[in-house]
Short mmCIF file of C-alpha atoms in Angstrom, two decimals:
data_model
loop_
_atom_site.label_atom_id
_atom_site.label_comp_id
_atom_site.label_asym_id
_atom_site.label_seq_id
_atom_site.Cartn_x
_atom_site.Cartn_y
_atom_site.Cartn_z
CA MET A 997 -0.44 -0.36 23.01
CA ILE A 998 -2.43 2.63 21.64
CA ASN A 999 -1.98 5.77 23.74
CA GLY A 1000 -0.64 9.12 23.79
CA SER A 1001 -0.69 11.54 21.01
CA ILE A 1002 -2.96 10.41 18.20
CA VAL A 1003 -3.86 12.64 15.29
CA ALA A 1004 -7.49 12.83 13.97
CA LEU A 1005 -5.87 13.01 10.35
CA ILE A 1006 -7.43 15.28 7.72
CA THR A 1007 -8.28 13.59 4.11
CA PRO A 1008 -6.47 15.70 1.68
CA MET A 1009 -8.42 16.37 -1.63
CA ASN A 1010 -7.55 17.40 -5.02
CA SER A 1011 -9.22 20.53 -6.57
CA ASP A 1012 -11.87 18.35 -8.23
CA GLY A 1013 -12.93 16.77 -5.13
CA SER A 1014 -10.93 13.41 -5.63
CA VAL A 1015 -8.63 12.11 -2.62
CA ASP A 1016 -5.19 13.44 -2.93
CA TYR A 1017 -3.26 10.27 -2.05
CA ALA A 1018 0.01 11.87 -2.79
CA SER A 1019 -0.52 14.24 -0.04
CA LEU A 1020 -1.92 11.46 2.23
CA GLU A 1021 1.37 9.61 1.88
CA GLN A 1022 3.15 12.85 2.73
CA LEU A 1023 1.12 13.56 5.77
CA VAL A 1024 1.41 10.02 7.14
CA GLU A 1025 5.23 10.24 6.65
CA TYR A 1026 5.14 13.71 8.47
CA HIS A 1027 3.60 12.53 11.30
CA ILE A 1028 5.59 9.23 11.73
CA GLN A 1029 8.74 11.54 11.30
CA GLN A 1030 7.23 13.78 14.21
CA GLY A 1031 6.66 11.14 16.62
CA THR A 1032 2.78 10.86 16.67
CA ASP A 1033 1.63 7.93 18.42
CA GLY A 1034 -1.27 6.81 16.40
CA ILE A 1035 -3.46 7.88 13.26
CA VAL A 1036 -7.18 7.99 13.15
CA ALA A 1037 -8.03 7.49 9.52
CA VAL A 1038 -11.32 8.94 8.22
CA GLY A 1039 -12.91 9.98 11.54
CA THR A 1040 -14.84 13.39 11.69
CA THR A 1041 -11.84 15.42 10.95
CA GLY A 1042 -11.04 12.88 7.94
CA GLU A 1043 -14.63 14.16 6.55
CA SER A 1044 -16.19 10.57 7.12
CA ALA A 1045 -19.67 12.08 6.57
CA THR A 1046 -18.93 12.96 2.98
CA LEU A 1047 -16.95 10.15 1.61
CA PRO A 1048 -18.92 7.27 0.20
CA MET A 1049 -18.32 3.90 1.94
CA SER A 1050 -15.99 2.61 -1.06
CA GLU A 1051 -13.95 5.76 -0.80
CA HIS A 1052 -13.93 5.43 3.01
CA ILE A 1053 -12.29 2.02 2.81
CA GLU A 1054 -9.88 3.15 0.20
CA VAL A 1055 -8.53 6.08 2.34
CA VAL A 1056 -8.10 3.60 5.48
CA SER A 1057 -6.30 1.02 3.16
CA HIS A 1058 -3.88 3.62 1.83
CA THR A 1059 -3.36 4.93 5.35
CA VAL A 1060 -2.49 1.64 6.67
CA LYS A 1061 -0.13 0.93 3.53
CA PHE A 1062 1.54 4.24 3.85
CA ALA A 1063 2.16 3.59 7.52
CA ALA A 1064 3.71 0.36 7.01
CA GLY A 1065 3.29 -0.96 10.67
CA ARG A 1066 5.50 1.99 11.88
CA VAL A 1067 2.47 3.64 13.66
CA PRO A 1068 -0.77 2.10 14.57
CA VAL A 1069 -3.79 3.22 12.20
CA ILE A 1070 -7.40 3.33 13.65
CA GLY A 1071 -10.05 3.29 11.22
CA GLY A 1072 -13.31 5.25 11.61
CA ASN A 1073 -16.37 3.07 11.56
CA GLY A 1074 -19.10 5.02 12.75
CA ALA A 1075 -22.55 5.69 11.27
CA ASN A 1076 -26.28 6.60 12.02
CA ALA A 1077 -27.26 3.20 10.99
CA THR A 1078 -26.11 0.06 12.74
CA ALA A 1079 -26.23 -1.71 9.37
CA GLU A 1080 -24.00 0.55 7.77
CA ALA A 1081 -21.39 0.58 10.77
CA ILE A 1082 -21.25 -3.02 10.51
CA GLU A 1083 -20.45 -3.13 6.99
CA LEU A 1084 -17.84 -0.58 7.32
CA THR A 1085 -16.56 -2.74 10.13
CA LYS A 1086 -16.30 -5.93 8.18
CA ALA A 1087 -14.72 -4.03 5.25
CA GLN A 1088 -11.75 -2.91 7.40
CA SER A 1089 -11.33 -5.92 9.38
CA ASN A 1090 -8.50 -7.19 6.94
CA LEU A 1091 -6.82 -4.20 6.28
CA GLY A 1092 -4.38 -4.08 9.17
CA VAL A 1093 -5.94 -1.44 11.36
CA ALA A 1094 -5.05 -1.79 15.00
CA ALA A 1095 -8.54 -0.65 16.05
CA MET A 1096 -11.60 1.19 15.05
CA LEU A 1097 -13.44 4.45 16.34
CA GLY A 1098 -17.08 4.26 16.09
CA VAL A 1099 -18.85 7.55 16.78
CA THR A 1100 -22.43 7.46 18.29
CA PRO A 1101 -25.02 7.23 15.83
CA TYR A 1102 -26.10 10.94 15.08
CA TYR A 1103 -29.22 12.74 14.33
CA ASN A 1104 -31.54 9.80 15.24
CA LYS A 1105 -30.50 10.29 18.92
CA PRO A 1106 -30.77 6.70 20.27
CA THR A 1107 -31.61 5.85 23.89
CA PRO A 1108 -28.95 4.28 26.16
CA ASN A 1109 -30.26 0.94 25.31
CA GLY A 1110 -30.01 1.71 21.65
CA LEU A 1111 -26.35 2.64 21.96
CA VAL A 1112 -25.57 -0.55 23.86
CA ALA A 1113 -27.48 -2.48 21.26
CA HIS A 1114 -25.59 -0.71 18.57
CA TYR A 1115 -22.04 -0.98 19.74
CA THR A 1116 -22.58 -4.59 20.79
CA ALA A 1117 -23.91 -5.53 17.34
CA VAL A 1118 -20.81 -3.61 15.56
CA ALA A 1119 -18.25 -5.23 17.95
CA ASN A 1120 -19.58 -8.74 17.43
CA ALA A 1121 -18.84 -8.14 13.64
CA THR A 1122 -15.17 -8.21 14.06
CA ASP A 1123 -12.34 -9.28 16.48
CA ILE A 1124 -10.61 -5.94 16.02
CA PRO A 1125 -10.47 -3.60 19.12
CA GLN A 1126 -13.25 -1.10 19.09
CA ILE A 1127 -12.99 2.43 20.33
CA LEU A 1128 -16.36 4.18 21.34
CA TYR A 1129 -16.75 7.84 20.57
CA ASN A 1130 -18.93 10.47 22.44
CA VAL A 1131 -19.09 13.84 20.98
CA PRO A 1132 -22.61 15.16 21.61
CA GLY A 1133 -22.02 18.67 20.35
CA ARG A 1134 -22.10 17.05 16.70
CA THR A 1135 -24.17 14.10 17.35
CA SER A 1136 -26.95 15.30 19.53
CA VAL A 1137 -26.60 12.20 21.85
CA ASP A 1138 -24.75 11.88 24.84
CA MET A 1139 -23.22 8.56 25.78
CA LEU A 1140 -22.96 8.90 29.62
CA PRO A 1141 -20.36 7.10 31.56
CA GLU A 1142 -22.97 4.68 32.90
CA THR A 1143 -23.69 3.72 29.49
CA VAL A 1144 -20.11 3.25 28.65
CA ALA A 1145 -19.86 0.98 31.68
CA ARG A 1146 -22.46 -1.39 30.20
CA LEU A 1147 -20.02 -1.94 27.26
CA VAL A 1148 -17.03 -2.90 28.99
CA GLU A 1149 -18.14 -6.26 29.23
CA VAL A 1150 -17.87 -6.71 25.34
CA PRO A 1151 -14.43 -8.35 25.00
CA ASN A 1152 -13.04 -6.04 22.05
CA ILE A 1153 -14.48 -2.85 23.12
CA ILE A 1154 -11.40 -1.38 24.66
CA GLY A 1155 -11.87 2.17 25.30
CA VAL A 1156 -13.74 5.43 24.58
CA LYS A 1157 -12.98 8.89 23.11
CA GLU A 1158 -14.70 11.46 25.31
CA ALA A 1159 -15.17 14.67 23.51
CA THR A 1160 -17.47 16.57 25.85
CA GLY A 1161 -14.68 18.55 27.70
CA ASP A 1162 -16.25 17.71 31.02
CA LEU A 1163 -13.22 16.78 32.98
CA SER A 1164 -15.25 15.07 35.77
CA ARG A 1165 -15.98 12.33 33.41
CA VAL A 1166 -12.44 11.04 33.73
CA LYS A 1167 -12.69 10.11 37.15
CA ARG A 1168 -16.36 8.68 36.86
CA LEU A 1169 -15.19 6.49 33.66
CA ARG A 1170 -12.32 5.08 35.31
CA GLU A 1171 -14.36 4.10 38.43
CA LEU A 1172 -16.86 2.40 36.29
CA CYS A 1173 -14.81 0.92 33.54
CA GLY A 1174 -11.71 -0.15 35.35
CA ASN A 1175 -7.91 0.67 34.89
CA ASP A 1176 -7.56 -1.39 31.70
CA PHE A 1177 -10.21 0.28 29.69
CA LYS A 1178 -8.65 3.14 27.61
CA LEU A 1179 -9.65 6.85 27.96
CA PHE A 1180 -8.86 9.20 25.18
CA SER A 1181 -9.70 12.83 25.26
CA GLY A 1182 -11.41 14.20 22.05
CA ASP A 1183 -10.94 17.78 23.24
CA ASP A 1184 -7.74 19.49 22.57
CA ALA A 1185 -8.43 22.51 25.21
CA THR A 1186 -8.96 20.15 28.09
CA ALA A 1187 -6.70 17.15 26.79
CA ARG A 1188 -3.70 18.09 29.33
CA GLU A 1189 -5.81 18.21 32.35
CA PHE A 1190 -7.81 14.67 31.16
CA MET A 1191 -4.43 12.96 31.04
CA LEU A 1192 -3.28 14.52 34.20
CA LEU A 1193 -6.30 13.06 35.71
CA GLY A 1194 -5.92 9.47 34.38
CA GLY A 1195 -6.57 9.57 30.70
CA ASP A 1196 -4.47 7.51 28.20
CA GLY A 1197 -4.27 10.00 25.37
CA VAL A 1198 -5.76 12.36 23.12
CA ILE A 1199 -7.33 12.09 19.60
CA SER A 1200 -6.50 15.52 18.32
CA VAL A 1201 -7.24 17.94 15.55
CA ALA A 1202 -4.42 20.54 16.65
CA ASN A 1203 -1.74 17.52 16.23
CA ASN A 1204 -2.34 17.87 12.41
CA ILE A 1205 -0.20 20.83 12.34
CA VAL A 1206 1.75 20.82 15.59
CA PRO A 1207 2.52 17.21 16.15
CA LYS A 1208 5.92 17.64 17.68
CA GLU A 1209 4.76 20.02 20.25
CA PHE A 1210 1.53 18.12 20.81
CA LYS A 1211 3.64 14.96 21.58
CA ALA A 1212 5.88 16.87 24.01
CA MET A 1213 2.74 17.91 25.84
CA CYS A 1214 1.07 14.41 25.89
CA ARG A 1215 4.54 12.89 27.13
CA ALA A 1216 4.56 15.34 29.99
CA ALA A 1217 1.25 15.05 30.93
CA LEU A 1218 1.08 11.10 31.02
CA SER A 1219 4.16 11.19 33.10
CA GLY A 1220 2.23 13.47 35.62
CA ASP A 1221 4.48 16.54 35.11
CA ASP A 1222 2.04 19.25 34.83
CA LYS A 1223 4.67 22.05 34.80
CA ALA A 1224 6.35 20.46 31.59
CA ALA A 1225 3.17 20.02 30.07
CA LEU A 1226 2.14 23.49 30.45
CA ALA A 1227 5.39 24.55 28.97
CA ALA A 1228 5.00 22.18 26.14
CA GLU A 1229 1.87 23.62 25.12
CA ALA A 1230 2.19 27.26 26.03
CA ASP A 1231 2.83 28.53 22.41
CA ILE A 1232 0.04 26.24 20.71
CA VAL A 1233 -2.78 26.60 23.19
CA GLN A 1234 -4.17 29.52 20.94
CA LEU A 1235 -4.62 27.06 18.19
CA TYR A 1236 -7.13 25.14 20.19
CA THR A 1237 -9.56 27.96 19.87
CA ALA A 1238 -8.48 29.17 16.36
CA LEU A 1239 -8.88 25.64 15.13
CA PHE A 1240 -12.75 25.72 15.74
CA CYS A 1241 -13.55 29.22 14.41
CA GLU A 1242 -15.56 27.34 11.78
CA ALA A 1243 -16.45 23.58 11.81
CA ASN A 1244 -13.88 21.23 11.87
CA PRO A 1245 -12.09 20.48 9.65
CA ILE A 1246 -12.28 23.70 7.85
CA PRO A 1247 -9.87 25.53 9.58
CA VAL A 1248 -7.14 22.59 9.99
CA LYS A 1249 -7.45 22.04 6.46
CA TRP A 1250 -6.90 25.65 5.63
CA ALA A 1251 -3.77 25.54 8.06
CA ALA A 1252 -2.23 22.64 6.63
CA HIS A 1253 -2.40 24.13 2.93
CA ARG A 1254 -0.85 27.24 4.43
CA MET A 1255 1.94 24.99 5.94
CA GLY A 1256 2.45 23.22 2.39
CA LEU A 1257 1.44 19.84 4.01
CA ILE A 1258 -1.30 19.30 1.35
CA LYS A 1259 -1.62 20.81 -2.16
CA ASN A 1260 -4.68 22.60 -1.26
CA GLY A 1261 -7.39 23.03 1.17
CA HIS A 1262 -10.26 21.64 -0.61
CA ILE A 1263 -13.24 20.42 1.43
CA ARG A 1264 -16.52 18.70 0.39
CA LEU A 1265 -19.76 20.34 0.56
CA PRO A 1266 -21.87 21.01 2.42
CA LEU A 1267 -18.51 22.54 4.18
CA THR A 1268 -16.83 25.32 2.52
CA GLU A 1269 -13.21 26.63 2.68
CA LEU A 1270 -12.19 28.97 5.55
CA SER A 1271 -14.00 32.48 5.41
CA PRO A 1272 -11.66 35.22 4.86
CA GLU A 1273 -12.73 37.00 8.01
CA TYR A 1274 -11.24 34.35 10.16
CA HIS A 1275 -7.64 34.13 8.10
CA GLY A 1276 -6.08 36.62 10.32
CA LEU A 1277 -7.35 34.90 13.57
CA LEU A 1278 -5.91 31.46 12.46
CA LEU A 1279 -2.61 33.21 11.11
CA GLU A 1280 -2.03 34.85 14.50
CA ALA A 1281 -2.43 31.47 16.26
CA MET A 1282 -0.07 29.68 13.78
CA LYS A 1283 2.64 32.65 14.47
CA LYS A 1284 2.22 32.26 17.98
CA ALA A 1285 2.98 28.56 17.43
CA ARG A 1286 5.97 29.21 15.45
CA ILE A 1287 4.48 27.71 12.30
CA GLU A 1288 5.99 28.61 8.99
CA VAL A 1289 3.26 29.58 6.33
CA GLN A 1290 3.76 29.84 2.60
#
């Protein structure tokens, strides 16, 4: 079962730009100890856009190795070319991932028919469960619930990460896709309401730095206890805005570095490290969340 509080894990890097596998192992262990329900390796927050395929596969492989079966690992397999997504999918099929997460092809703006054909082809390349990922704010294509419903018939497409923040889609997706189809929020700010409306969990950015608190919020929301969920996220809600003061994952990598979770906040071009003008904003939100910084 994949549900609850799932982290969209950052990919730690050394100052020369190479992947910092020691810090990656530390991050995986940290999340397991804090109770995170699942890990997404090399998704958007993991800088999938700037990791070449060989490195992408290596990071997913190491994440699975470090998790050692203690928590499910979901490998990112999205690409804007279907052939590349299939290649990523095949390469991860024997790594031990519990599922794969595929963002809608970005920039080239496929039609609904194109999306259906793309995801069907990717799913047919493996028997590993596939999770669709809709984030039009980054991809410029919106996969509507009606399009998602056309993909429910593909046997190993098991769910969708819906990151529009449009809560009306929860009911519509559930009506169209059935109760067994997994619905994951991809928007931290509306994740509590998403789960209270019938969602199965959230794939989160904030979870990188407040996993214990985020897990408590998810547990309460999934049980239908809005009061407890509100209380659990009271001190971390400010992070939901602060962590997007610049493009994700710029702020969350900076915050993780200040916490000592990773050796430095290096990020690959064309993204750059957090602008000094936002340091105070993020530090204030971290203080509110009772996060100790170095």
